Coordinates of C-alpha atoms in Angstrom, one line a residue:
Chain A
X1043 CA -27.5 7.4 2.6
X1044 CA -25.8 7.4 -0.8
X1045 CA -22.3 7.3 0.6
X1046 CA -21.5 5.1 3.3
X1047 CA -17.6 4.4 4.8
X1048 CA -18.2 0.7 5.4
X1049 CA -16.4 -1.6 7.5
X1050 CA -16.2 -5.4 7.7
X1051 CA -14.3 -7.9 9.8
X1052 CA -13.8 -11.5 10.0
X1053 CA -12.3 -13.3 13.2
X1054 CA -11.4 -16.9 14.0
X1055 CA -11.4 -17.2 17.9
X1056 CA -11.0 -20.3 19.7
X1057 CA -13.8 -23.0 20.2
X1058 CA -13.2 -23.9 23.7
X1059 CA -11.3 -27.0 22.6
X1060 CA -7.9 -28.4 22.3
X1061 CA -7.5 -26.9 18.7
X1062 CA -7.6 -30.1 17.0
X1063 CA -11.3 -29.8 15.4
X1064 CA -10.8 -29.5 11.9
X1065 CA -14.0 -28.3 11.1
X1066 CA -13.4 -25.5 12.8
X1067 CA -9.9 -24.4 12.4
X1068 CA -8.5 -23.8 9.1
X1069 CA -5.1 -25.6 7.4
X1070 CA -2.1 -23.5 7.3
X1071 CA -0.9 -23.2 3.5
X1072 CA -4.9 -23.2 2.1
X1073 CA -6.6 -20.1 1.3
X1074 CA -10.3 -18.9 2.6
X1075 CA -12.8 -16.4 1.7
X1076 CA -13.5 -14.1 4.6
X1077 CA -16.9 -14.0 3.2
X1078 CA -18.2 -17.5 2.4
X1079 CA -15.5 -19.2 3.8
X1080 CA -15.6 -22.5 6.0
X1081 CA -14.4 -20.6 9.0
X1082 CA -14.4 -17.8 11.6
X1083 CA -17.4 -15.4 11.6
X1084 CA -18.2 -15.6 7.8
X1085 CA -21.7 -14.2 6.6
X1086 CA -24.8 -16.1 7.2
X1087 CA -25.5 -16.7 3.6
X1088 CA -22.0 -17.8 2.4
X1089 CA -22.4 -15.1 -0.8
X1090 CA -19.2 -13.5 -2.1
X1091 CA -19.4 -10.0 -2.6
X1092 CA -21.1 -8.4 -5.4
X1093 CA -21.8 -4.9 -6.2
X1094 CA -24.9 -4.5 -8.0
X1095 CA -25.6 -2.2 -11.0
X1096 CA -26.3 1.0 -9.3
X1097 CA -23.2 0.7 -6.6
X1098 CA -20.1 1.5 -6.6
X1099 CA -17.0 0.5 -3.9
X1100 CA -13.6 2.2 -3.3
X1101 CA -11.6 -0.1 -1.1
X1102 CA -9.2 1.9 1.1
X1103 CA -8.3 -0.4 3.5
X1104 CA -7.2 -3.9 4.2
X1105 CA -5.4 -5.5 7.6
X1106 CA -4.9 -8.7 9.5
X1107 CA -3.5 -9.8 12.6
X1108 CA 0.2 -9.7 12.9
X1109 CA 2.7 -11.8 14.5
X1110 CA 5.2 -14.8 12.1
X1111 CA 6.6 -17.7 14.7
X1112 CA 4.2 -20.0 15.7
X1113 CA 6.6 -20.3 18.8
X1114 CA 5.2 -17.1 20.3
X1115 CA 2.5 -18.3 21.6
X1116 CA 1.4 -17.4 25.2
X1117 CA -0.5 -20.0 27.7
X1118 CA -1.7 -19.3 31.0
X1119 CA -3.2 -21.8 33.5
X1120 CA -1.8 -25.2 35.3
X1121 CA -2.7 -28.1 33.4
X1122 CA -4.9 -30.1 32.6
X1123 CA -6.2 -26.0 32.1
X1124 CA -3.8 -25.0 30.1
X1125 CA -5.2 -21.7 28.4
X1126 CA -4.1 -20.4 24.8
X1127 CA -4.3 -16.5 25.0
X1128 CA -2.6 -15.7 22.4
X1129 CA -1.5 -17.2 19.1
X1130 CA 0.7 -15.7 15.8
X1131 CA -1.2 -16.7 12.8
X1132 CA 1.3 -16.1 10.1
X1133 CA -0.7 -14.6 7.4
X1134 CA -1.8 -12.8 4.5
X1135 CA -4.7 -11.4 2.7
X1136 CA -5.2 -10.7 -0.9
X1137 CA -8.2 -9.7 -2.9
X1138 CA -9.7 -11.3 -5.9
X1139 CA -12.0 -8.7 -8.0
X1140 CA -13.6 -11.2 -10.6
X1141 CA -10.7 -14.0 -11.4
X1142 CA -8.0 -11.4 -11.2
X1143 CA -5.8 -11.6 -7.9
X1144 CA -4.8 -8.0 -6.4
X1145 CA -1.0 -8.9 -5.6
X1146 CA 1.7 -10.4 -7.3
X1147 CA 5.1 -11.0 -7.3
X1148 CA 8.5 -9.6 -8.3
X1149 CA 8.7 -12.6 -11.0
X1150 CA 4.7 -11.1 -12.3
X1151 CA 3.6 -14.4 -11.0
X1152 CA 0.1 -14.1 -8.2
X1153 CA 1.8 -13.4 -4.6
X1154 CA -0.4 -14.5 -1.5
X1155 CA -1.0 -11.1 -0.5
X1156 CA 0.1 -8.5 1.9
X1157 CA 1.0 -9.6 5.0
X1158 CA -0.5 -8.9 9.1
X1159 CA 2.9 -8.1 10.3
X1160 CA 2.7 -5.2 7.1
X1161 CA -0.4 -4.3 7.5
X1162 CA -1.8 -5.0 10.9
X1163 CA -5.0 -5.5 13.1
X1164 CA -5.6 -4.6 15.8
X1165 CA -2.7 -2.3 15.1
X1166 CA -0.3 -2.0 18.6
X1167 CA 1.8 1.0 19.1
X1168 CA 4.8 -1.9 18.9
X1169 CA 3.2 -2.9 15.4
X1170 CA 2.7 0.7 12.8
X1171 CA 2.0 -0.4 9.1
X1172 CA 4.5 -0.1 6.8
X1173 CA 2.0 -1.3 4.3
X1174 CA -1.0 1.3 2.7
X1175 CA -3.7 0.6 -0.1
X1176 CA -3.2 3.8 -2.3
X1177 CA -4.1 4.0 -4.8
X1178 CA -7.3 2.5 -3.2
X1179 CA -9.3 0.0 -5.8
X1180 CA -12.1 0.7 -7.7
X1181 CA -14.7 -1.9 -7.7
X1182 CA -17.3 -1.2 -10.7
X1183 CA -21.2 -2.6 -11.0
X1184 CA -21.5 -6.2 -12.0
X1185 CA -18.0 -7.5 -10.3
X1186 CA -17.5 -9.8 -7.9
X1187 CA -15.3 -9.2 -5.0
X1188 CA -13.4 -11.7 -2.9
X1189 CA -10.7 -11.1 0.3
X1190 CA -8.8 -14.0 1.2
X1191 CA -6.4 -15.0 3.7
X1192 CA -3.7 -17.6 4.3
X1193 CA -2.9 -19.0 7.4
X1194 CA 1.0 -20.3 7.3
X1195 CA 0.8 -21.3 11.2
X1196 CA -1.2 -24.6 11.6
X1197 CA -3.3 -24.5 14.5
X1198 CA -4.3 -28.3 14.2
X1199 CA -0.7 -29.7 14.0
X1200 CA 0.2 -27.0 16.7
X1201 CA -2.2 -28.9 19.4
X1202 CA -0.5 -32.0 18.6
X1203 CA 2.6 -30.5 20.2
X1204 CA 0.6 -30.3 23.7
X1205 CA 1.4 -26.9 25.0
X1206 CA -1.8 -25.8 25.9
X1207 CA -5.1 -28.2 26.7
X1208 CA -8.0 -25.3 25.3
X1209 CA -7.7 -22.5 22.9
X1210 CA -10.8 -20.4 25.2
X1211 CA -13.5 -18.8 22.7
X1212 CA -12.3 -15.5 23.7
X1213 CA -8.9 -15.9 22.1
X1214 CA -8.9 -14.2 18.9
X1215 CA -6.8 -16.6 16.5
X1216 CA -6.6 -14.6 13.5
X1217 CA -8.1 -11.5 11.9
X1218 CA -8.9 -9.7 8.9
X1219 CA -10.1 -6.1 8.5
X1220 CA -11.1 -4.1 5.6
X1221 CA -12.6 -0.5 5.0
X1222 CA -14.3 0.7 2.2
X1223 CA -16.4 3.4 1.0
X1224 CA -19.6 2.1 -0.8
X1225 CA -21.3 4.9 -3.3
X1226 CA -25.0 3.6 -4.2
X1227 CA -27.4 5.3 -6.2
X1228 CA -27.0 8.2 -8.3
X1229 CA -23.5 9.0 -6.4
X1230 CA -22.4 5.2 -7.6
X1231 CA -23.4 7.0 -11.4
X1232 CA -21.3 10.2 -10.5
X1233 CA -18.7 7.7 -9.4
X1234 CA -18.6 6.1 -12.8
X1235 CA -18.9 9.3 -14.6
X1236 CA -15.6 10.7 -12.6
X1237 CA -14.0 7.5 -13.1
X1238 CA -14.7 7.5 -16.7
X1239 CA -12.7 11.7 -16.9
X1240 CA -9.8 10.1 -14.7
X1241 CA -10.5 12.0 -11.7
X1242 CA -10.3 10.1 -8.5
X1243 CA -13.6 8.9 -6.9
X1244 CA -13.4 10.3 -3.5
X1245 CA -16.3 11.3 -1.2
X1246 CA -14.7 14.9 -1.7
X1247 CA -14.7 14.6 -5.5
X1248 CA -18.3 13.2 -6.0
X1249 CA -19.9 15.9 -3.2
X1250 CA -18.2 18.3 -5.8
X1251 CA -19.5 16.8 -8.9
X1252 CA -23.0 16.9 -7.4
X1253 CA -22.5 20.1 -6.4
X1254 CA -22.2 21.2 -9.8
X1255 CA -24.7 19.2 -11.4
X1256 CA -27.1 20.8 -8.5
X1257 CA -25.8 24.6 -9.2
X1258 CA -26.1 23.7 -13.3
X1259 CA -29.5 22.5 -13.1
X1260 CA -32.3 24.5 -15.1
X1261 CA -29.8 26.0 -17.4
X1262 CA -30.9 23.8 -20.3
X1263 CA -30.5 25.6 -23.6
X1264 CA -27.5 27.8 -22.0
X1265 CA -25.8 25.0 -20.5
X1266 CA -23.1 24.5 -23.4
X1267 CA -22.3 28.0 -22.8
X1268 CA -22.1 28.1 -19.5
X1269 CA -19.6 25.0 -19.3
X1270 CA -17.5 26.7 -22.4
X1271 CA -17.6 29.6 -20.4
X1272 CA -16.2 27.8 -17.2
X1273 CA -13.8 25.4 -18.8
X1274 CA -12.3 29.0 -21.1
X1275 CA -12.0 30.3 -17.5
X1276 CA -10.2 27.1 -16.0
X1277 CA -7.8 26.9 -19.0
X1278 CA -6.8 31.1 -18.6
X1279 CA -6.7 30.4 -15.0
X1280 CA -4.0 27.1 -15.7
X1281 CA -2.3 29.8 -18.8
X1282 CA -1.8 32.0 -15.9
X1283 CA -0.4 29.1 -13.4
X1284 CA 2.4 27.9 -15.8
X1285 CA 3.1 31.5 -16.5
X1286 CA 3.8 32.1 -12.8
X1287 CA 5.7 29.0 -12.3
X1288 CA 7.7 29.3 -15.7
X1289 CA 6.8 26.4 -16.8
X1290 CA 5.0 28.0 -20.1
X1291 CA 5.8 27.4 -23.3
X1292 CA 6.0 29.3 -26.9
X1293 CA 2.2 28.2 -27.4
X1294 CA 1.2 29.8 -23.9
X1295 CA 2.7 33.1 -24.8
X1296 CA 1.1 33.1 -28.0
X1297 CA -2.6 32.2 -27.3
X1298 CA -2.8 35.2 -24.7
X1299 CA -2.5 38.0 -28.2
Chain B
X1407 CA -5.8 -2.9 -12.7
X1408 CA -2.9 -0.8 -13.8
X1409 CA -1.7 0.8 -10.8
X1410 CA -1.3 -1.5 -7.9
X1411 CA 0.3 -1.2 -4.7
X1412 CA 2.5 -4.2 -4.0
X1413 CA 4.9 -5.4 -1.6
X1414 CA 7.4 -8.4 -1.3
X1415 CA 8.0 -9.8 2.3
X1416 CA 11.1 -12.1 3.4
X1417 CA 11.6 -14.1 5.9
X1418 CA 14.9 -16.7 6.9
X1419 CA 12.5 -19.7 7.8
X1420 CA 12.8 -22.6 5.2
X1421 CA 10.9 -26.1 5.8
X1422 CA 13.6 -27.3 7.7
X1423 CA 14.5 -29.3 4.5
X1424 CA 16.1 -27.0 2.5
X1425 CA 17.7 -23.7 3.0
X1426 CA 15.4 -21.8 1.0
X1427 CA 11.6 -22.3 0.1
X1428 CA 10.3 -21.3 -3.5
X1429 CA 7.2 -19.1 -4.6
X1430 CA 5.7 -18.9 -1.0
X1431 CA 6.2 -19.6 2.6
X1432 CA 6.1 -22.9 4.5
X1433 CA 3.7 -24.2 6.8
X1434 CA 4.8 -23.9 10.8
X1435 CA 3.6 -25.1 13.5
X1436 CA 4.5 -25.1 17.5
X1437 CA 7.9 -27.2 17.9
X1438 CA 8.4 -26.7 13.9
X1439 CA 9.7 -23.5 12.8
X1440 CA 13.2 -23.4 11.3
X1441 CA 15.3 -20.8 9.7
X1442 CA 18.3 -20.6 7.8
X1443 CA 21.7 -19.0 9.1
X1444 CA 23.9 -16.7 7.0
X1445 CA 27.1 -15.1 7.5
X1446 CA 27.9 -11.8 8.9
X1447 CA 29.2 -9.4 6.1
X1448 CA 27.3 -11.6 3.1
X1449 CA 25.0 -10.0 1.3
X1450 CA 22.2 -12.2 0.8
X1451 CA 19.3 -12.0 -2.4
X1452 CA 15.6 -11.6 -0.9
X1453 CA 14.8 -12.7 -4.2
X1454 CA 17.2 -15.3 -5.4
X1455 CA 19.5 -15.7 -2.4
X1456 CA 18.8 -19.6 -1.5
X1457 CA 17.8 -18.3 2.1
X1458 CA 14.3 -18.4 3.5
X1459 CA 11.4 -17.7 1.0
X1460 CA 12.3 -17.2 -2.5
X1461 CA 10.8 -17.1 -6.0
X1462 CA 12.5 -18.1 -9.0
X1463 CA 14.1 -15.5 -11.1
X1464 CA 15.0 -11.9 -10.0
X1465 CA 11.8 -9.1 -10.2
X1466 CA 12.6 -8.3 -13.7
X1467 CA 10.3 -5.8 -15.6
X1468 CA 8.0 -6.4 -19.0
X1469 CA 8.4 -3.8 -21.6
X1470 CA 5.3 -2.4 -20.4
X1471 CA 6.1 -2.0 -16.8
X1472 CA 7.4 0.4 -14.3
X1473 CA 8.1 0.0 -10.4
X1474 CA 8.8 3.2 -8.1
X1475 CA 9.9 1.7 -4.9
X1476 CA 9.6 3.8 -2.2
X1477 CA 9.8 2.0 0.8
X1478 CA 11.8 -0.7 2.6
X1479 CA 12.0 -1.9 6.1
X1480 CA 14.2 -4.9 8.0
X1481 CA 14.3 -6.2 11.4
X1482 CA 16.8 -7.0 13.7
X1483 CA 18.2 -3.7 13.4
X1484 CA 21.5 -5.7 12.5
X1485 CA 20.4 -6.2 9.3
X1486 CA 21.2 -4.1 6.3
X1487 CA 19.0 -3.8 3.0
X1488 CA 20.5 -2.4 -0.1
X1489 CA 18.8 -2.3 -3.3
X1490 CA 20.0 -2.8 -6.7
X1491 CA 19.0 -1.9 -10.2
X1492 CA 20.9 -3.9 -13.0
X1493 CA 24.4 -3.4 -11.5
X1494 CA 24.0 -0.1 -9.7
X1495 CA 24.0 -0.2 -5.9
X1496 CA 21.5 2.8 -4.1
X1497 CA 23.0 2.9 -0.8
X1498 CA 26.8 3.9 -0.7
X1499 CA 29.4 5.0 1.4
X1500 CA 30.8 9.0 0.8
X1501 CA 33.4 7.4 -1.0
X1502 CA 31.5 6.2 -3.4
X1503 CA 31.6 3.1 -3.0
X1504 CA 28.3 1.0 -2.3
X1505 CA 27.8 0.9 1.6
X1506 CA 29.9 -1.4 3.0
X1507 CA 27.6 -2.0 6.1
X1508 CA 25.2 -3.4 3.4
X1509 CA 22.9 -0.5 3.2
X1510 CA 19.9 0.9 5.4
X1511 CA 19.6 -0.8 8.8
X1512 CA 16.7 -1.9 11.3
X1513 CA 17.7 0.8 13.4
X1514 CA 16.5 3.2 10.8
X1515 CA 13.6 1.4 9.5
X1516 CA 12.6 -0.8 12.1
X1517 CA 9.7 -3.8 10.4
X1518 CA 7.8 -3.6 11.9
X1519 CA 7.8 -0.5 12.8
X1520 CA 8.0 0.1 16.4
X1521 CA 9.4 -4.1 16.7
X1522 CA 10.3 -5.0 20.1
X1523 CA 14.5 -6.0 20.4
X1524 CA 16.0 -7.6 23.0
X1525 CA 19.7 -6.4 22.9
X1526 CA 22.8 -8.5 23.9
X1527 CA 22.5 -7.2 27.4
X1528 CA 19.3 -8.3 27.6
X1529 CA 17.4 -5.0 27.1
X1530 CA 14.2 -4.3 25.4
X1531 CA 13.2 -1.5 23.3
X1532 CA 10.9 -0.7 20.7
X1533 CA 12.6 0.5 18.1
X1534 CA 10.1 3.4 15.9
X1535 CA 11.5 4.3 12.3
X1536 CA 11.3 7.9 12.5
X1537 CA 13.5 9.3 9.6
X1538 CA 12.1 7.3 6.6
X1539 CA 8.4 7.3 7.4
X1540 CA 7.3 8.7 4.0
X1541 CA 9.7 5.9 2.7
X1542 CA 12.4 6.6 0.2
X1543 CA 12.0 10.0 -1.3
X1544 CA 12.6 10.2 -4.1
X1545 CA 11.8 6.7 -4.5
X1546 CA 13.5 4.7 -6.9
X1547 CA 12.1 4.1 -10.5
X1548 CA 12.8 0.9 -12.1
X1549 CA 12.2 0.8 -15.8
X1550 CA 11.2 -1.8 -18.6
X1551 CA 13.4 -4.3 -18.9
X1552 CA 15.2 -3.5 -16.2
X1553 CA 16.7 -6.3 -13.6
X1554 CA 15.8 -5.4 -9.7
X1555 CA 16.1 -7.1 -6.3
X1556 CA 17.4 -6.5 -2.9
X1557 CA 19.5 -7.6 -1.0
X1558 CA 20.2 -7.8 2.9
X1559 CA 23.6 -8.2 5.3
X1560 CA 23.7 -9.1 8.7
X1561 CA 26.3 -7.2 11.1
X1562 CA 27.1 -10.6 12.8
X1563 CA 26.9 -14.5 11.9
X1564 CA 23.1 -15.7 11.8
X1565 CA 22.8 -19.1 12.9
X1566 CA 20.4 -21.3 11.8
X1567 CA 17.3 -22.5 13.9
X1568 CA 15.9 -25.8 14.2
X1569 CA 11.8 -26.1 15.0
X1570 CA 12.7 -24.0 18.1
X1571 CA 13.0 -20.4 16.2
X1572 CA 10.7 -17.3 18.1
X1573 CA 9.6 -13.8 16.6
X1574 CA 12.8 -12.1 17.7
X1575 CA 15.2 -14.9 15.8
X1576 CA 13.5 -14.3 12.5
X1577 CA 15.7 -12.1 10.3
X1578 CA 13.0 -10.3 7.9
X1579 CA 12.8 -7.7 4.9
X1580 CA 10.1 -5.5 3.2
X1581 CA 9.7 -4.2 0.0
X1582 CA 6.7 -2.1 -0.9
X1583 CA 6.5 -0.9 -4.6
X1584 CA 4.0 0.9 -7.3
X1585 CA 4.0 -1.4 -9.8
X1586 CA 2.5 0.6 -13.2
X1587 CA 1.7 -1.2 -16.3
X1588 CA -0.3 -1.5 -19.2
X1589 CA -1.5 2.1 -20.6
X1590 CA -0.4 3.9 -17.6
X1591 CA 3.4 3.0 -17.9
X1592 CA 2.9 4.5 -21.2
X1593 CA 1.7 8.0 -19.6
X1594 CA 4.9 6.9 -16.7
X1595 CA 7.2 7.2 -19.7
X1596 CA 5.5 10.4 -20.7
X1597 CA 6.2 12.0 -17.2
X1598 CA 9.5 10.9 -16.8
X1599 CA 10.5 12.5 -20.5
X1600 CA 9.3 16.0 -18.9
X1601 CA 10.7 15.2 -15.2
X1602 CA 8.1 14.8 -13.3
X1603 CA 7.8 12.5 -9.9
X1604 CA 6.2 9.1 -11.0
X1605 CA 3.5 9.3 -8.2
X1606 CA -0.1 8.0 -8.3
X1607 CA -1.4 11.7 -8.0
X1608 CA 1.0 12.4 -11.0
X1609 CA -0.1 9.9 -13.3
X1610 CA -3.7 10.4 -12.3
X1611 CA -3.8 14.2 -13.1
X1612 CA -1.6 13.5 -16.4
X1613 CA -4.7 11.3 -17.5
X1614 CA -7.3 14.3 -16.5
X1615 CA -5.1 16.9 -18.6
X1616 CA -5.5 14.4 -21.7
X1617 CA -9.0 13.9 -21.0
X1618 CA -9.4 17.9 -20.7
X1619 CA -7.2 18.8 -24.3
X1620 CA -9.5 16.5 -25.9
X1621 CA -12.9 18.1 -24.7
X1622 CA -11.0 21.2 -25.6
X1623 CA -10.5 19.5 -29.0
X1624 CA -14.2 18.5 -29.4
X1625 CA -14.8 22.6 -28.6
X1626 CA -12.9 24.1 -31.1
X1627 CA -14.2 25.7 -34.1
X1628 CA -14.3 23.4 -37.0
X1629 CA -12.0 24.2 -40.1
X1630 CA -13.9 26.3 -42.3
X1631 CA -13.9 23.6 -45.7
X1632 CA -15.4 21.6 -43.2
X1633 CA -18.2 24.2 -42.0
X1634 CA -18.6 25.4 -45.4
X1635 CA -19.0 22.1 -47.3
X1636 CA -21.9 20.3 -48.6
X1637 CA -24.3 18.4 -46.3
X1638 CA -24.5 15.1 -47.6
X1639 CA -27.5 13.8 -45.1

């Protein structure tokens, strides 16, 4: 399994609680790794991402859950069992690859990231993405990769306003999702290798460059022919292209005597 | 990273303090969210407007930058975006002169899209942006150097909101840019010179062809006072 499309998702549901633990809800205002954080459904062993020598990652993806006034909440039940069922976290996710911070802003200072209402999950036919990762970013062997997100709606200080009594564990607070394709092995090397020629790494574009490695192989002491042979043919084959779509030049017309 | 997608995202709310809150957005909570009124037929900076969240000079580009913007989204669909570049409006009227409605409106790109509005009569409709869903085409190149921002107009009077302010009462803009820089606003500049569309694909298959001419390069017979001189090793 050399190429995988990976998937991960963090989640910060309720505790059963009034929301005023804060050990278990985070501040509004501070940011938190969805991976090592102190909240939500982090990994067990707290690590931040790293992609070891013989991977390679292609993030293509990157949501969270949408919604800006803390206002619009919804509550259901008669107090004193008052239920929070559903809660507008206000926030935004960026990704740090090493020390360097995906998103900035206008002024080229670091921005807090892209935002749920943007880029949303789950996504709701009332709530399309304006907001797409393309080009997708290339994490390379030996870097350190970190998503984090910013709540701006406090749930804590929220509680204190005593609209709701318990925020039930199956109320989903806030949400991040991101998708990624994760090239390990010798496709991680190809990955590289087509990185390196400025072709993008797709799964399309590395199942290609395998393909030709496999259909090369045993050629050996003909090999430098064979790929002069193939990239003469590419260039006549581009000659011809520009010809057709009058885009050549004096130099075209020339090399074809 | 020297091509990355960004975006810019405003909102009316302020702290409740001031009218406009700098180089991020302020913390809310139930019984606290507060936004700032504006007048109807004003245009107001997303950027440097002193209304909701702002930073602190107008997006301005390095000498090694480009942006292609190429999308842009507001909501209620009473608000108007228009963008500028240096003094030069995009949106006008077919007189010429820059749109006096204030640009592209949330009835045309809805942000979200598909956002739920509650007319006057107390309808509600979702509201799906239909006509600019592969954004602004051709999108918009800013260039080093250059001065950029947008700015947004309300069809009616916005009053301001104290602590009590919901979803629909938040007046909000998107911006979503390519921002190039380093070596490929270099090969940008290149593609513009021979008018070609500043697009990812673009710039990425511009870097192949150099790649390819120089293998080509490496190929290539060597002179012949090169093949014919003396070996020294």
């Amino acid at each position: 399994m050399a190429i995988r499309k990976q998937i991960y998702t963090w989640e910060l549901n309720g505790d059963g609680g009034d929301g005023t633990d804060i050990t278990h809800y985070p501040r509004a205002g501070e940011s938190h790794s969805i991976f090592y954080g102190d909240f939500g459904n982090v990994q067990a062993g707290k690590q931040t991402g790293f992609v070891k020598e013989d991977q390679f990652i292609v993030i293509e993806k990157m949501a969270s859950k949408p919604g800006i006034s803390a206002n619009s909440y919804t509550v259901e039940g008669i107090a004193p069992n008052v239920n929070l069922t559903k809660w507008l976290p206000n926030m935004f996710v960026n990704i740090v690859i090493d020390t360097t911070n995906y998103y900035q802003d206008p002024q080229n200072v670091y921005g807090v990231g892209v935002s749920g209402t943007a880029s949303p999950y789950p996504r709701e036919i009332q709530e399309q993405p304006y907001y797409d990762l393309w080009p997708p970013i290339y994490v390379l062997p030996f870097q350190t990769i970190d998503i984090r997100y910013t709540l701006y709606n406090d749930i804590t200080l929220s509680a204190g306003a005593g609209v709701w009594n318990i925020i039930p564990t199956t109320t989903m607070l806030a949400a991040v999702y991101v998708e990624y394709t994760l090239y390990d092995g010798t496709d991680a090397m190809m990955a590289q290798k087509l990185m390196r020629l400025g072709i993008p790494v797709t799964v399309g574009t590395v199942e290609n460059y395998r393909r030709l490695l496999l259909e090369n192989k045993g050629l050996e002491t003909d090999t430098f022919k064979h790929y002069l042979a193939l990239m003469e043919s590419e260039r006549k084959r581009e000659e011809k292209e520009r010809n057709n779509q009058g885009l050549a030049r004096y130099n075209d017309y020339t090399s074809q005597d | 990273m020297s091509l990355r997608r960004q975006c810019y995202e405003w909102r009316n709310i302020s702290d409740g303090v001031k009218t406009s809150f700098l180089n991020g957005y302020p913390v809310n909570s139930v019984g606290d969210v507060n936004t700032t009124g504006f007048l109807a037929n004003q245009p107001v900076d997303i950027f440097i407007g002193d209304v909701g969240n702002n930073i602190d000079i107008p997006g301005q580009l390095k000498a090694f930058q480009y942006v292609v913007l190429d999308s842009i989204a507001v909501f209620p669909p009473t608000l108007h975006a228009q963008i500028y570049v240096g003094t030069t409006k995009y949106f006008q009227d077919p007189d010429n002169v820059p749109s006096r409605s204030g640009g592209i409106s949330g009835f045309i790109v809805p942000f979200p899209n598909g956002a739920r509005w509650v007319d006057s009569a107390g309808g509600v409709t979702n509201i799906v942006n239909t006509d600019y869903t592969d954004g602004l085409k051709p999108a918009v190149i800013i260039a080093p150097g250059q001065v950029w921002g947008v700015q947004v107009t309300s069809s009616f009077d916005i009053a301001s909101v104290t602590n009590t302010a919901t979803e629909q009462q938040i007046q909000k803009c998107f911006v979503k840019y390519l921002l190039i820089d380093g070596g490929d606003a270099i090969v940008a500049r290149r593609l513009l010179d021979a008018g070609w569309p500043l697009t990812v694909e673009n710039i990425w298959k511009y870097k192949q062809d150099i790649l390819k001419t120089h293998l080509y390069a490496g190929l290539a017979p060597l002179p012949t006072e090169v093949v014919k001189a003396k070996r020294k090793v």
